[in-house]
Structures are given as structure tokens and as C-alpha cells.
Coordinates of C-alpha atoms in Angstrom, one line a residue:
Chain A
X1211 CA -12.8 11.8 -10.6
X1212 CA -13.9 12.7 -7.0
X1213 CA -12.1 14.8 -4.4
X1214 CA -8.3 14.8 -4.8
X1215 CA -8.1 16.8 -1.7
X1216 CA -9.0 13.8 0.3
X1217 CA -5.8 12.2 -0.8
X1218 CA -3.7 15.1 0.4
X1219 CA -5.6 15.0 3.7
X1220 CA -4.6 11.3 4.0
X1221 CA -1.0 12.1 3.4
X1222 CA -1.1 15.0 5.8
X1223 CA -2.7 12.7 8.5
X1224 CA 0.3 10.2 7.9
X1225 CA 2.7 13.1 8.6
X1226 CA 1.1 14.9 11.5
X1227 CA -0.2 11.9 13.4
X1228 CA 3.3 10.8 14.0
X1229 CA 5.2 11.8 17.2
X1230 CA 8.3 12.3 15.0
X1231 CA 6.8 15.3 13.4
X1232 CA 6.0 17.0 16.7
X1233 CA 9.5 16.3 18.0
X1234 CA 10.8 18.1 14.9
X1235 CA 8.5 20.9 15.6
X1236 CA 9.5 21.2 19.2
X1237 CA 13.2 21.1 18.3
X1238 CA 12.9 23.9 15.9
X1239 CA 11.1 26.2 18.4
X1240 CA 13.3 25.2 21.4
X1241 CA 16.6 25.6 19.6
X1242 CA 15.8 29.1 18.2
X1243 CA 14.3 30.1 21.6
X1244 CA 17.5 29.0 23.3
X1245 CA 19.8 31.0 20.9
X1246 CA 17.7 34.2 21.3
X1247 CA 17.6 33.9 25.1
X1248 CA 21.3 33.3 25.2
X1249 CA 21.9 36.4 23.1
X1250 CA 19.6 38.4 25.3
X1251 CA 21.0 37.2 28.6
X1252 CA 24.7 37.5 27.6
X1253 CA 24.8 40.6 25.3
X1254 CA 28.1 41.6 23.7
X1255 CA 28.0 45.3 24.9
X1256 CA 24.6 46.7 23.8
X1257 CA 21.6 44.5 23.0
X1258 CA 21.9 43.4 19.4
X1259 CA 19.2 44.4 16.8
X1260 CA 16.3 41.9 16.6
X1261 CA 17.4 41.2 13.0
X1262 CA 20.7 39.8 14.0
X1263 CA 19.0 37.1 16.2
X1264 CA 16.4 36.6 13.5
X1265 CA 19.1 36.1 10.9
X1266 CA 21.1 33.5 13.0
X1267 CA 18.0 31.6 14.0
X1268 CA 16.3 31.4 10.7
X1269 CA 19.4 30.4 8.7
X1270 CA 20.0 27.6 11.2
X1271 CA 16.3 26.8 11.3
X1272 CA 16.0 26.5 7.5
X1273 CA 18.9 24.0 7.4
X1274 CA 17.2 22.0 10.1
X1275 CA 13.8 22.1 8.2
X1276 CA 15.6 20.9 5.1
X1277 CA 16.9 17.9 7.0
X1278 CA 13.3 17.3 8.4
X1279 CA 11.7 17.6 5.0
X1280 CA 14.3 15.3 3.5
X1281 CA 13.5 12.7 6.1
X1282 CA 9.8 12.9 5.5
X1283 CA 10.4 12.9 1.7
X1284 CA 12.5 9.7 2.1
X1285 CA 9.9 8.1 4.3
X1286 CA 6.8 8.9 2.3
X1287 CA 7.3 6.5 -0.6
X1288 CA 10.1 4.1 0.7
X1289 CA 8.3 3.7 4.1
X1290 CA 5.1 2.5 2.4
X1291 CA 7.1 -0.1 0.5
X1292 CA 9.1 -1.3 3.6
X1293 CA 6.0 -1.7 5.7
X1294 CA 3.9 -3.1 2.9
X1295 CA 1.2 -0.5 3.1
X1296 CA 1.8 0.5 -0.5
X1297 CA -0.2 -2.5 -1.5
X1298 CA -3.4 -1.4 0.2
X1299 CA -2.7 2.2 -0.9
X1300 CA -2.5 1.5 -4.6
X1301 CA -5.5 -0.7 -5.0
X1302 CA -8.0 2.2 -4.7
X1303 CA -9.7 4.0 -7.7
X1304 CA -6.8 6.4 -8.1
X1305 CA -4.0 6.3 -10.6
X1306 CA -0.5 6.0 -9.3
X1307 CA 0.4 9.4 -10.6
X1308 CA -2.3 11.0 -8.4
X1309 CA -1.3 9.1 -5.4
X1310 CA 2.4 10.2 -5.9
X1311 CA 1.2 13.7 -6.5
X1312 CA -0.7 13.8 -3.3
X1313 CA 2.4 12.7 -1.4
X1314 CA 4.5 15.3 -3.1
X1315 CA 2.0 18.1 -2.3
X1316 CA 1.8 17.1 1.4
X1317 CA 5.6 17.2 1.5
X1318 CA 5.9 20.7 0.0
X1319 CA 3.1 21.8 2.4
X1320 CA 5.1 20.4 5.3
X1321 CA 8.2 22.3 4.2
X1322 CA 6.3 25.5 3.6
X1323 CA 4.4 25.3 6.9
X1324 CA 7.5 24.7 8.9
X1325 CA 9.4 27.7 7.2
X1326 CA 6.4 29.9 7.8
X1327 CA 6.2 28.9 11.4
X1328 CA 10.0 29.4 11.8
X1329 CA 9.8 33.0 10.4
X1330 CA 6.6 34.0 12.4
X1331 CA 7.9 32.6 15.6
X1332 CA 11.3 34.2 15.3
X1333 CA 9.9 37.5 14.2
X1334 CA 7.6 37.7 17.3
X1335 CA 10.1 36.2 19.7
X1336 CA 13.0 38.5 18.7
X1337 CA 10.8 41.6 18.5
X1338 CA 9.6 40.9 22.1
X1339 CA 13.2 40.3 23.3
X1340 CA 15.1 42.9 21.5
X1341 CA 12.5 45.5 20.5
X1342 CA 11.6 46.6 17.0
X1343 CA 14.2 47.9 14.6
X1344 CA 12.9 49.5 11.4
X1345 CA 16.1 51.1 10.4
X1346 CA 18.0 48.1 9.5
X1347 CA 19.1 47.7 5.9
X1348 CA 20.6 44.4 4.5
X1349 CA 22.2 42.8 1.5
X1350 CA 23.9 44.1 -1.6
X1351 CA 20.9 46.2 -2.5
X1352 CA 20.5 47.6 1.1
X1353 CA 16.9 46.5 1.4
X1354 CA 14.8 47.0 4.5
X1355 CA 15.4 44.0 6.7
X1356 CA 11.9 42.5 6.6
X1357 CA 11.8 42.8 2.8
X1358 CA 15.3 41.4 2.6
X1359 CA 14.5 38.3 4.7
X1360 CA 11.3 37.5 2.9
X1361 CA 13.2 37.4 -0.4
X1362 CA 16.1 35.6 1.2
X1363 CA 13.9 32.9 2.5
X1364 CA 11.9 32.7 -0.7
X1365 CA 15.2 31.7 -2.5
X1366 CA 16.2 29.4 0.3
X1367 CA 12.8 27.7 -0.1
X1368 CA 13.4 27.0 -3.8
X1369 CA 16.8 25.4 -2.8
X1370 CA 15.1 23.4 -0.1
X1371 CA 12.5 22.1 -2.6
X1372 CA 15.3 21.0 -5.0
X1373 CA 17.0 18.9 -2.2
X1374 CA 13.6 17.6 -1.0
X1375 CA 12.6 16.6 -4.6
X1376 CA 15.9 14.8 -5.0
X1377 CA 15.2 12.9 -1.8
X1378 CA 11.8 12.1 -3.0
X1379 CA 13.3 10.8 -6.2
X1380 CA 15.8 8.6 -4.5
X1381 CA 13.1 7.3 -2.1
X1382 CA 10.9 6.3 -5.1
X1383 CA 13.6 4.9 -7.3
X1384 CA 15.5 2.9 -4.7
X1385 CA 12.7 2.4 -2.2
X1386 CA 15.1 2.9 0.6
X1387 CA 14.5 5.7 3.1
X1388 CA 17.9 5.6 4.7
X1389 CA 19.7 5.8 1.3
X1390 CA 17.5 8.7 0.4
X1391 CA 18.2 10.5 3.6
X1392 CA 21.9 9.7 3.4
X1393 CA 22.4 10.8 -0.1
X1394 CA 20.4 14.0 0.2
X1395 CA 22.2 15.1 3.3
X1396 CA 25.5 14.2 1.8
X1397 CA 24.8 16.2 -1.3
X1398 CA 23.4 19.1 0.8
X1399 CA 26.6 19.6 2.8
X1400 CA 29.2 17.7 0.8
X1401 CA 27.9 19.4 -2.3
X1402 CA 29.4 22.7 -1.3
X1403 CA 32.8 21.1 -1.0
X1404 CA 32.3 19.4 -4.2
X1405 CA 31.5 22.7 -5.9
X1406 CA 34.6 24.2 -4.4
X1407 CA 36.7 21.6 -6.1
X1408 CA 34.7 21.7 -9.3
X1409 CA 35.0 25.5 -9.5
X1410 CA 38.7 25.3 -9.5
X1411 CA 38.6 23.4 -12.9
X1412 CA 38.1 25.4 -15.9
X1413 CA 35.6 23.2 -17.7
X1414 CA 32.6 25.0 -19.3
X1415 CA 30.2 22.4 -18.0
X1416 CA 31.0 23.1 -14.4
X1417 CA 28.5 26.0 -14.2
X1418 CA 25.7 23.5 -15.0
X1419 CA 26.4 21.5 -12.0
X1420 CA 23.3 21.5 -9.6
X1421 CA 25.1 22.5 -6.4
X1422 CA 26.9 25.5 -7.9
X1423 CA 23.5 27.0 -8.6
X1424 CA 21.8 25.9 -5.4
X1425 CA 22.8 28.8 -3.1
X1426 CA 20.4 31.3 -4.7
X1427 CA 20.4 33.5 -1.5
X1428 CA 24.1 34.4 -2.1
X1429 CA 22.9 36.6 -5.0
X1430 CA 20.9 38.6 -2.5
X1431 CA 23.3 38.7 0.4
X1432 CA 26.4 39.1 -1.7
X1433 CA 28.0 36.8 0.9
X1434 CA 29.8 33.5 0.6
X1435 CA 30.3 33.2 -3.1
X1436 CA 32.7 30.4 -2.2
X1437 CA 32.7 27.8 -4.9
X1438 CA 31.7 29.9 -7.7
X1439 CA 35.2 30.7 -8.7
X1440 CA 35.7 32.3 -12.0
X1441 CA 32.3 31.3 -13.3
X1442 CA 30.1 34.2 -14.1
X1443 CA 26.7 33.2 -12.8
X1444 CA 23.5 35.2 -12.6
X1445 CA 20.3 34.6 -10.7
X1446 CA 18.4 34.1 -13.9
X1447 CA 20.9 31.5 -15.1
X1448 CA 20.9 29.6 -11.8
X1449 CA 17.1 29.6 -11.8
X1450 CA 17.0 28.2 -15.3
X1451 CA 19.4 25.5 -14.4
X1452 CA 17.5 24.5 -11.4
X1453 CA 14.2 24.5 -13.4
X1454 CA 15.7 21.9 -15.8
X1455 CA 17.0 19.7 -13.0
X1456 CA 13.6 19.9 -11.3
X1457 CA 11.7 18.9 -14.4
X1458 CA 14.1 15.9 -14.9
X1459 CA 13.8 14.9 -11.2
X1460 CA 10.0 14.9 -11.4
X1461 CA 9.8 13.0 -14.7
X1462 CA 12.1 10.2 -13.5
X1463 CA 10.2 9.9 -10.2
X1464 CA 6.8 9.7 -11.8
X1465 CA 7.9 7.4 -14.6
X1466 CA 9.5 4.9 -12.2
X1467 CA 6.6 5.0 -9.8
X1468 CA 4.1 4.3 -12.5
X1469 CA 6.0 1.7 -14.2
X1470 CA 7.2 -0.5 -11.4
X1471 CA 5.6 -3.7 -10.3
X1472 CA 4.9 -3.8 -6.6
X1473 CA 6.3 -7.0 -5.3
X1474 CA 7.1 -6.4 -1.7
Chain B
X272 CA -26.7 -3.3 -3.9
X273 CA -25.3 -4.7 -7.1
X274 CA -27.5 -5.5 -10.1
X275 CA -27.7 -9.1 -11.0
X276 CA -26.0 -10.1 -14.3
X277 CA -24.8 -13.1 -16.1
X278 CA -21.5 -11.5 -16.9
X279 CA -18.7 -12.8 -14.8
X280 CA -17.6 -10.3 -12.2
X281 CA -14.0 -11.1 -13.1
X282 CA -12.6 -12.8 -16.1
X283 CA -9.0 -13.8 -16.6
X284 CA -8.1 -14.3 -20.2
X285 CA -4.8 -16.0 -21.0
X286 CA -3.1 -14.1 -18.2
X287 CA 0.6 -14.5 -18.4
X288 CA 3.5 -13.0 -16.4
X289 CA 7.1 -13.3 -17.4
X290 CA 10.0 -12.0 -15.4
X291 CA 13.1 -12.1 -17.4
X292 CA 13.0 -15.3 -19.3
X293 CA 11.0 -17.1 -16.6
X294 CA 7.3 -17.6 -17.1
X295 CA 5.7 -17.2 -13.6
X296 CA 2.1 -17.4 -14.7
X297 CA 1.2 -19.2 -17.9
X298 CA -1.9 -18.5 -19.9
X299 CA -4.4 -18.5 -17.0
X300 CA -8.0 -18.4 -18.0
X301 CA -10.9 -18.5 -15.6
X302 CA -14.2 -16.7 -14.8
X303 CA -15.8 -16.0 -11.5
X304 CA -19.5 -15.3 -11.7
X305 CA -21.5 -13.1 -9.3
X306 CA -22.1 -14.4 -5.8
X307 CA -19.6 -17.3 -6.1
X308 CA -16.9 -18.1 -3.5
X309 CA -14.0 -19.2 -5.7
X310 CA -11.0 -20.9 -4.2
X311 CA -7.5 -20.5 -5.6
X312 CA -5.5 -23.3 -4.5
X313 CA -1.8 -24.1 -5.0
X314 CA 1.3 -25.1 -3.2
X315 CA 3.7 -22.4 -2.0
X316 CA 5.4 -20.6 -4.9
X317 CA 2.8 -21.7 -7.5
X318 CA 1.9 -18.1 -8.4
X319 CA -1.2 -17.4 -6.4
X320 CA 0.0 -14.1 -5.0
X321 CA 1.4 -13.0 -8.4
X322 CA -2.0 -13.7 -10.0
X323 CA -3.7 -11.7 -7.2
X324 CA -1.2 -8.9 -7.6
X325 CA -2.0 -8.7 -11.4
X326 CA -5.8 -8.8 -10.6
X327 CA -5.4 -5.7 -8.4
X328 CA -3.0 -3.8 -10.7
X329 CA 0.1 -4.0 -8.5
X330 CA 1.8 -6.0 -11.2
X331 CA 1.5 -5.5 -14.9
X332 CA 0.5 -8.4 -17.2
X333 CA 3.0 -9.6 -19.7
X334 CA 0.2 -11.0 -21.8
X335 CA -3.5 -11.6 -21.6
X336 CA -6.2 -9.5 -19.9
X337 CA -8.1 -9.2 -16.7
X338 CA -11.5 -7.8 -16.9
X339 CA -13.5 -6.8 -13.9
X340 CA -17.1 -5.7 -14.3
X341 CA -16.4 -5.2 -18.0
X342 CA -13.4 -3.0 -17.4
X343 CA -9.8 -3.9 -18.4
X344 CA -7.4 -3.6 -15.4
X345 CA -4.6 -2.6 -17.7
X346 CA -6.3 0.3 -19.5
X347 CA -9.3 1.2 -17.3
X348 CA -7.7 0.8 -13.9
X349 CA -9.8 3.2 -12.0
X350 CA -13.2 1.9 -13.2
X351 CA -12.1 -1.7 -12.8
X352 CA -10.5 -1.4 -9.3
X353 CA -13.4 0.4 -7.7
X354 CA -15.4 -2.8 -7.8
X355 CA -12.6 -4.6 -5.9
X356 CA -11.8 -4.9 -2.2
X357 CA -8.7 -6.9 -1.4
X358 CA -6.1 -8.0 1.1
X359 CA -2.8 -8.9 -0.6
X360 CA -0.7 -11.1 1.6
X361 CA -0.7 -9.8 5.1
X362 CA -3.0 -6.9 5.9
X363 CA -0.4 -4.3 6.5
X364 CA -1.8 -1.2 8.1
X365 CA -0.3 2.1 9.3
X366 CA 0.9 1.1 12.8
X367 CA 1.1 4.5 14.2
X368 CA -2.5 5.3 13.4
X369 CA -5.5 3.9 15.2
X370 CA -7.6 1.2 13.6
X371 CA -10.3 3.9 13.1
X372 CA -7.9 6.3 11.4
X373 CA -6.8 3.5 9.0
X374 CA -10.3 3.0 8.0
X375 CA -10.9 6.8 7.6
X376 CA -7.9 6.8 5.4
X377 CA -9.2 4.2 3.0
X378 CA -12.8 5.5 3.2
X379 CA -11.5 9.0 1.9
X380 CA -10.3 7.2 -1.3
X381 CA -13.9 6.2 -2.3
X382 CA -16.7 8.6 -3.0
X383 CA -19.5 8.7 -0.5
X384 CA -18.5 6.4 2.4
X385 CA -20.4 7.8 5.4
X386 CA -19.3 7.6 9.0
X387 CA -22.2 5.3 9.6
X388 CA -20.8 2.8 7.1
X389 CA -17.4 2.9 8.9
X390 CA -19.1 2.2 12.1
X391 CA -21.2 -0.6 10.6
X392 CA -18.1 -2.3 9.2
X393 CA -16.3 -2.0 12.6
X394 CA -19.3 -3.7 14.3
X395 CA -19.4 -6.4 11.6
X396 CA -15.7 -7.4 12.0
X397 CA -16.1 -7.2 15.9
X398 CA -13.4 -4.6 16.5
X399 CA -15.5 -2.0 18.3
X400 CA -13.8 -2.2 21.7
X401 CA -10.3 -1.7 20.3
X402 CA -10.8 0.5 17.2
X403 CA -9.4 3.7 18.7
X404 CA -6.2 1.9 19.8
X405 CA -3.1 2.2 17.7
X406 CA -2.6 -0.7 15.2
X407 CA 0.7 -1.5 16.6
X408 CA -1.0 -2.9 19.8
X409 CA -3.1 -5.2 17.7
X410 CA -2.8 -9.0 17.5
X411 CA -2.4 -10.7 14.1
X412 CA -6.0 -11.8 14.3
X413 CA -7.1 -8.2 15.0
X414 CA -5.1 -6.9 12.1
X415 CA -6.7 -9.6 9.9
X416 CA -10.1 -8.3 10.9
X417 CA -9.1 -4.7 10.2
X418 CA -7.8 -5.9 6.8
X419 CA -11.3 -7.4 6.1
X420 CA -12.9 -4.2 7.3
X421 CA -10.9 -2.0 4.8
X422 CA -11.7 -4.5 2.0
X423 CA -15.5 -4.4 2.4
X424 CA -15.8 -0.6 3.2
X425 CA -17.1 0.3 -0.2
X426 CA -19.2 -2.8 -0.7
X427 CA -17.1 -4.2 -3.6
X428 CA -18.6 -6.6 -6.1
X429 CA -15.4 -8.7 -6.0
X430 CA -13.6 -9.4 -2.7
X431 CA -10.1 -10.8 -3.2
X432 CA -8.4 -12.3 -0.1
X433 CA -4.9 -13.7 -0.2
X434 CA -4.5 -16.4 2.5
X435 CA -7.2 -14.8 4.8
X436 CA -7.1 -17.4 7.5
X437 CA -3.4 -16.9 8.2
X438 CA -3.0 -16.0 11.9
X439 CA -6.6 -16.5 12.8
X440 CA -7.6 -18.9 15.6
X441 CA -10.1 -21.7 14.9
X442 CA -13.0 -19.6 16.0
X443 CA -11.8 -16.7 13.8
X444 CA -11.5 -18.9 10.9
X445 CA -15.1 -20.2 11.3
X446 CA -16.4 -16.7 11.7
X447 CA -14.6 -15.5 8.6
X448 CA -15.9 -18.5 6.6
X449 CA -19.5 -17.9 7.7
X450 CA -19.1 -14.3 7.0
X451 CA -17.8 -14.8 3.5
X452 CA -20.5 -17.4 2.6
X453 CA -23.2 -14.9 3.9
X454 CA -21.7 -12.1 1.9
X455 CA -21.8 -14.2 -1.3
X456 CA -25.4 -15.4 -0.5
X457 CA -26.9 -12.1 0.7
X458 CA -25.0 -9.4 -1.1
X459 CA -24.1 -11.4 -4.1
X460 CA -20.5 -10.5 -3.7
X461 CA -18.0 -12.7 -5.5
X462 CA -15.2 -13.8 -3.3
X463 CA -11.8 -14.9 -4.7
X464 CA -9.8 -16.6 -1.9
X465 CA -6.3 -18.1 -2.2
X466 CA -5.0 -20.7 0.1
X467 CA -2.8 -23.7 0.4
X468 CA -5.1 -25.0 3.1
X469 CA -7.1 -27.6 1.3
X470 CA -9.6 -28.5 4.0
X471 CA -10.4 -24.8 4.6
X472 CA -11.2 -24.4 0.9
X473 CA -13.5 -27.3 0.8
X474 CA -15.6 -25.7 3.6
X475 CA -15.6 -22.2 2.1
X476 CA -15.8 -22.3 -1.6
X477 CA -18.2 -23.2 -4.3
X478 CA -15.5 -23.9 -6.9
X479 CA -11.8 -24.4 -6.6
X480 CA -9.1 -23.8 -9.1
X481 CA -5.8 -25.6 -8.6
X482 CA -2.7 -24.1 -10.0
X483 CA 0.8 -25.3 -10.0
X484 CA 4.0 -23.7 -11.3
X485 CA 1.8 -20.9 -12.7
X486 CA -0.4 -23.3 -14.8
X487 CA -4.1 -23.9 -14.2
X488 CA -4.3 -27.7 -13.5
X489 CA -8.0 -28.1 -12.8
X490 CA -11.2 -26.4 -11.7
X491 CA -13.5 -28.4 -9.6
X492 CA -17.0 -28.0 -8.2
X493 CA -17.2 -28.5 -4.4
X494 CA -19.8 -31.0 -3.4
X495 CA -22.0 -29.7 -0.6
X496 CA -23.7 -31.9 1.8
X497 CA -27.5 -31.8 1.4
X498 CA -27.3 -30.5 -2.1
X499 CA -25.4 -33.5 -3.4
X500 CA -26.9 -34.6 -6.7
X501 CA -24.2 -36.8 -7.9
X502 CA -23.7 -40.5 -7.0
X503 CA -20.7 -41.4 -5.0
X504 CA -18.8 -44.5 -4.1
X505 CA -20.1 -46.0 -0.8
X506 CA -18.8 -48.8 1.3
X507 CA -21.1 -51.0 3.5
X508 CA -19.3 -52.8 6.3
X509 CA -21.3 -56.0 6.8
X510 CA -20.8 -59.4 8.6
X511 CA -21.4 -61.5 5.4
X512 CA -20.0 -59.7 2.3
X513 CA -20.7 -62.4 -0.2
X514 CA -24.3 -62.7 1.0
X515 CA -24.7 -59.0 0.8
X516 CA -23.3 -59.0 -2.8
X517 CA -25.9 -61.6 -3.7
X518 CA -28.7 -59.5 -2.2
X519 CA -27.6 -56.5 -4.2
X520 CA -26.9 -58.5 -7.4
X521 CA -29.0 -56.1 -9.5
X522 CA -26.4 -53.4 -8.8
X523 CA -22.7 -53.3 -9.7
X524 CA -21.1 -54.5 -6.5
X525 CA -17.6 -55.2 -5.5
X526 CA -17.0 -57.1 -2.3
X527 CA -13.8 -57.5 -0.5
X528 CA -12.8 -58.4 3.1
X529 CA -15.8 -57.4 5.3
X530 CA -17.4 -54.8 3.0
X531 CA -19.2 -54.2 -0.2
X532 CA -18.5 -51.2 -2.4
X533 CA -21.0 -49.7 -4.9
X534 CA -22.0 -46.4 -6.4
X535 CA -25.2 -44.9 -5.1
X536 CA -26.7 -41.4 -4.4
X537 CA -28.1 -40.3 -1.1
X538 CA -31.6 -41.8 -1.4
X539 CA -30.2 -45.1 -2.7
X540 CA -28.0 -45.5 0.2
X541 CA -31.0 -45.6 2.5
X542 CA -32.8 -48.1 0.3
X543 CA -29.8 -50.3 0.0
X544 CA -29.4 -50.2 3.8
X545 CA -33.0 -51.3 4.3
X546 CA -32.6 -54.1 1.8
X547 CA -29.5 -55.5 3.5
X548 CA -31.1 -55.3 7.0
X549 CA -34.3 -57.0 5.9
X550 CA -32.2 -59.8 4.3
X551 CA -30.8 -60.4 7.8
X552 CA -27.4 -59.0 7.1
X553 CA -25.8 -56.9 9.8
X554 CA -24.6 -53.5 8.7
X555 CA -21.9 -52.2 10.9
X556 CA -21.1 -49.0 9.0
X557 CA -21.6 -46.9 5.9
X558 CA -18.9 -44.8 4.6
X559 CA -18.6 -42.4 1.6
X560 CA -15.5 -43.1 -0.4
X561 CA -15.4 -39.8 -2.2
X562 CA -12.0 -38.4 -2.3
X563 CA -11.5 -35.3 -0.2
X564 CA -10.1 -32.3 -2.0
X565 CA -6.8 -33.0 -0.3
X566 CA -6.6 -36.3 -2.1
X567 CA -7.5 -34.7 -5.4
X568 CA -5.1 -31.9 -4.8
X569 CA -2.2 -34.2 -4.1
X570 CA -3.2 -36.4 -7.0
X571 CA -3.3 -33.5 -9.6
X572 CA -0.2 -31.8 -8.3
X573 CA 1.4 -35.2 -7.9
X574 CA 3.2 -34.2 -4.8
X575 CA 5.7 -32.6 -7.2
X576 CA 8.6 -30.5 -5.9
X577 CA 8.6 -26.8 -6.3
X578 CA 10.8 -25.8 -9.2

């Protein structure tokens, strides 16, 4: 069939032509700028390393982007149902699977683009404010800072995609954007609490719970292993568990979307 | 341009939709040939929209088949649907996009729709002045026009419109009607229109199917003035009905009160009138007694309640 890229362009248009998206973008830039300037203006003794500001800003920013991407994921399918535009979208010479795929790709692109912008913006901003620092070493393996943060945010991106895919699933299955947003955000933040409780129980299945395996970046930073308790988890194990969840999420989403009668 | 063929553009064969244990649509069978404006008439809740949803693949069929240009909607969706342009219920567009961006959006989903074609369609539906405004600022009538624009972008062989006159003012209705008739006559597009507005259907369609409670009740040819071959019942209002009956005794005539009623075609009506006048009978009026579609519609559906 003809150009699939055109479908992704359509979905991109529906994301970036909305004021909402630019407000999100503005929030991300302004918030991180404000934190850096505050750290610069009121230093605690000497000026901190650029990497300290970078770390705070990007960790915060990634959480913010996860929320934004969850909102877009929730909206992309459920929104078309609630406005009724799904009817005109599905009566084109494209299978439902391809239409859904174009939506999913545009969503992942959105998350990737925002993370990339966050990292570049904060690298440049904090380098200008605090000066370069090539000596900094970070994490359990004492990696050079830039190297460390690239890996760190690589893992964070995988976790983000898991949460976003879940939101996409809920959006498709229940056709309710608010439910998808609510559930995803609850699981994102409440999930950590839940894992804390779960990890206290000594059941063998606890280590297969999604949220116990979601904080991949902990393997790198060695920090905040809260919730893992006595379970002996490795990066490879967590990645495998996530992969299985991912495939299940995707299969359910596509199956339901293909199967369902559109009667709004 | 589409090639001419005897094959119907769309064929419904025993189309059935069951939801749970209820049968919403029951063995619907009909053909729409090329270049015909086909009306799909039924009271609210009779299954018009469900049928249309199945025709465009939004709902799956429980039984039967819908074939568009030789392709089955169930198994060859992409090939079948590319011949179709449609509005299903209200034309819901992306409100945060301009009318133009909405059209670009749909144009991208078909191969080879040029910018010129988009402009041509905008001109055609008369939205040129407002096309770059956001759809949320449009009136219902303008949204309906934009809906028609997205449906005809790719010059479909079959245009499916669900209640297209909803929200249009009388001038808009007339314009749409003229446009659909022109599309059928000039581009040989088949048009499938649903409505519960009977008089509207009479003016717009070549044939009308009447459905009720998911069952096809009747398909009728619409008689057009000027091309009327069939004889019809005619009443002559006269001053001496019994005299008139005598004058016309070679025909089958009924007379009652102040009129005579007989069956005649267009040409005969003129001749009978001349005969009466020359016999010194005053003719006050001549009236066709053919039932309007509305009468037929109420007759076949029997004014029955929606179940």
C-alpha cells in the first residue's frame, strides 16, 4: 500500500497543532530554567557542578514528560471516540492495525523528542551557567557523567514507554481518556508504594510484578532500591519481565481495536 | 472518471446484524447501480445508521455480505473502501484544526490527491472564505459542507451520506440536492442517502428503499415529472359530474360530488380536458391523486411504534 509515513504525519499534526502540546513544552523549559537559575543565584557555598543541576532537572523533567505522554496516549484513541472523529478516520483505505500503529509511533516520537529536548536544553543551559565539568564520575560503576546520564535516561525512557503503552492500552480498551490518565498516573506513583508492600511478602511471584521491575535506572545509580526487599533482581531479569508485559499490552491493544464495532 | 459497468456499485446480500440475541438488521438485500441516487428511508431506530456503519466497515456483519465494486467489505476492506466516500451521522471533524488542515488530513490517506483537487473541492462546497479558520468556529451548516468535502475528495464511486440535510437551511438543502443529482448524472457517482425526511427523498432520489425494525419493507421507483410514463389517477373538478361521466363513458370513470375520477397518463389528461370543455362542461381544476411518498411510507410502516 501507499505511504504509511503520511499516516504518522497526520497523527503528528494532531499532536503539534494543539496549544496543549506547546504549553507542555513551555512548562518543561521554564521549570528547569527556574531551578537552574535558583541554584545559580543562591549557591550553597561554591557554585555546584553543572551535573548536579542537570541531574535534578532531568529527573524531574522525565517525570513530567511521562505525565505529558500519558495524557497524549490517553487522548489519541479515546479522544477520537469521544469526539466521533474515529468514524471518519477508519473509513479510509487503511486497516485498523495500521491506523493504530501510526498513532503509537507518533506517541513514541513525542516522548522521544521531548526527552531529547530536555537533555539538550539542560546540558547547554547548565553548562553556560555553571561551566563545564569533565571530571565528574557517577553511579555504582563510576562512569563519566555524560556517559552515565545517557545510559540513565535510556533506561528511564524504557520505563516511560511501558507506562505510556499501558495508558494507550487503557485508552483503547475503555475508550476513556480520563480513566487512562488516572490509572496510569496512579500506577506510576502508587505503584512504588504498592511494590513496597508487595516486597515485604515472601511470595515467589512478587518479583514478576511490573512495578518492581520498572525502575531500571536504579541498577545504574545504585540508589533507591526501595521496594525490592529481599528479591534478588538483575537488570537482565527486569528487562525480560518488561518485554513480556510489553508484548501482552501491545497484543491486547491491537486485538481490541481491530475487533471492536464503532458505535459512538 | 469511472468506467461504466452493469455491475452494481454496491450490493448488500442478506446483511444481518445481531447484537446479543436481538436482530438489529434482518437479511437486507439490495443493489445500487452506477449513477443512481438511492434513498434509504426509515423511522428513527429502524437500523439505517447500523446498515451504513456496516457498509463502511465500522461494524462487522453477523451474516451476509456487502460487496463494493466487486470487493467484499469483510475480507478486502482496503480495496472495497477506497471506492467509498461517506459521512456517518454528523460530520465530526478535528475542531482544533482548520477546515483546510482537516481536508489535508484526509487527503493524505489516499494516494495522489493534489493540492489543486483540495482547492477544487473547497470551491465546490463554497467554503473558500472560511477554510483557514478553525473548525470550532464553524456553524453546523459549514461543518456539513466540510463533511461533504472530505467525502468527495478522492472522487469515490459510491457516496454514502447519513441524514445529510440535518442542520442545513432550506437553501443549503436545495444546493446539496442539486449537487448530488449533478454528481450522479455527470460523474456517474452512486449516492446512498439515508433520511427520515420523506419529502426530501422524493426530490432527491431515483429509488427509495423503506426499512422498518431492520427489515426491508419495500423498494420503490420515484416518479419524476416530465419523464412520467405510467398512468395515474386524476380528478377533474367540474360543474356537472354526471354529464361529464356520460361524455367520458368510453373510459372507466367514477363520479362523486363535484368531480370525476379516472386513470390517465399525461397526454390523455390534456385530451380529456379538451373533450369536456368542448362538451360545454366547465372544468375548475385537474388534480393528480397519486399518493406522495409520505402516504406510501406511512402506509407501509403502518404508523407502527418503534419497538
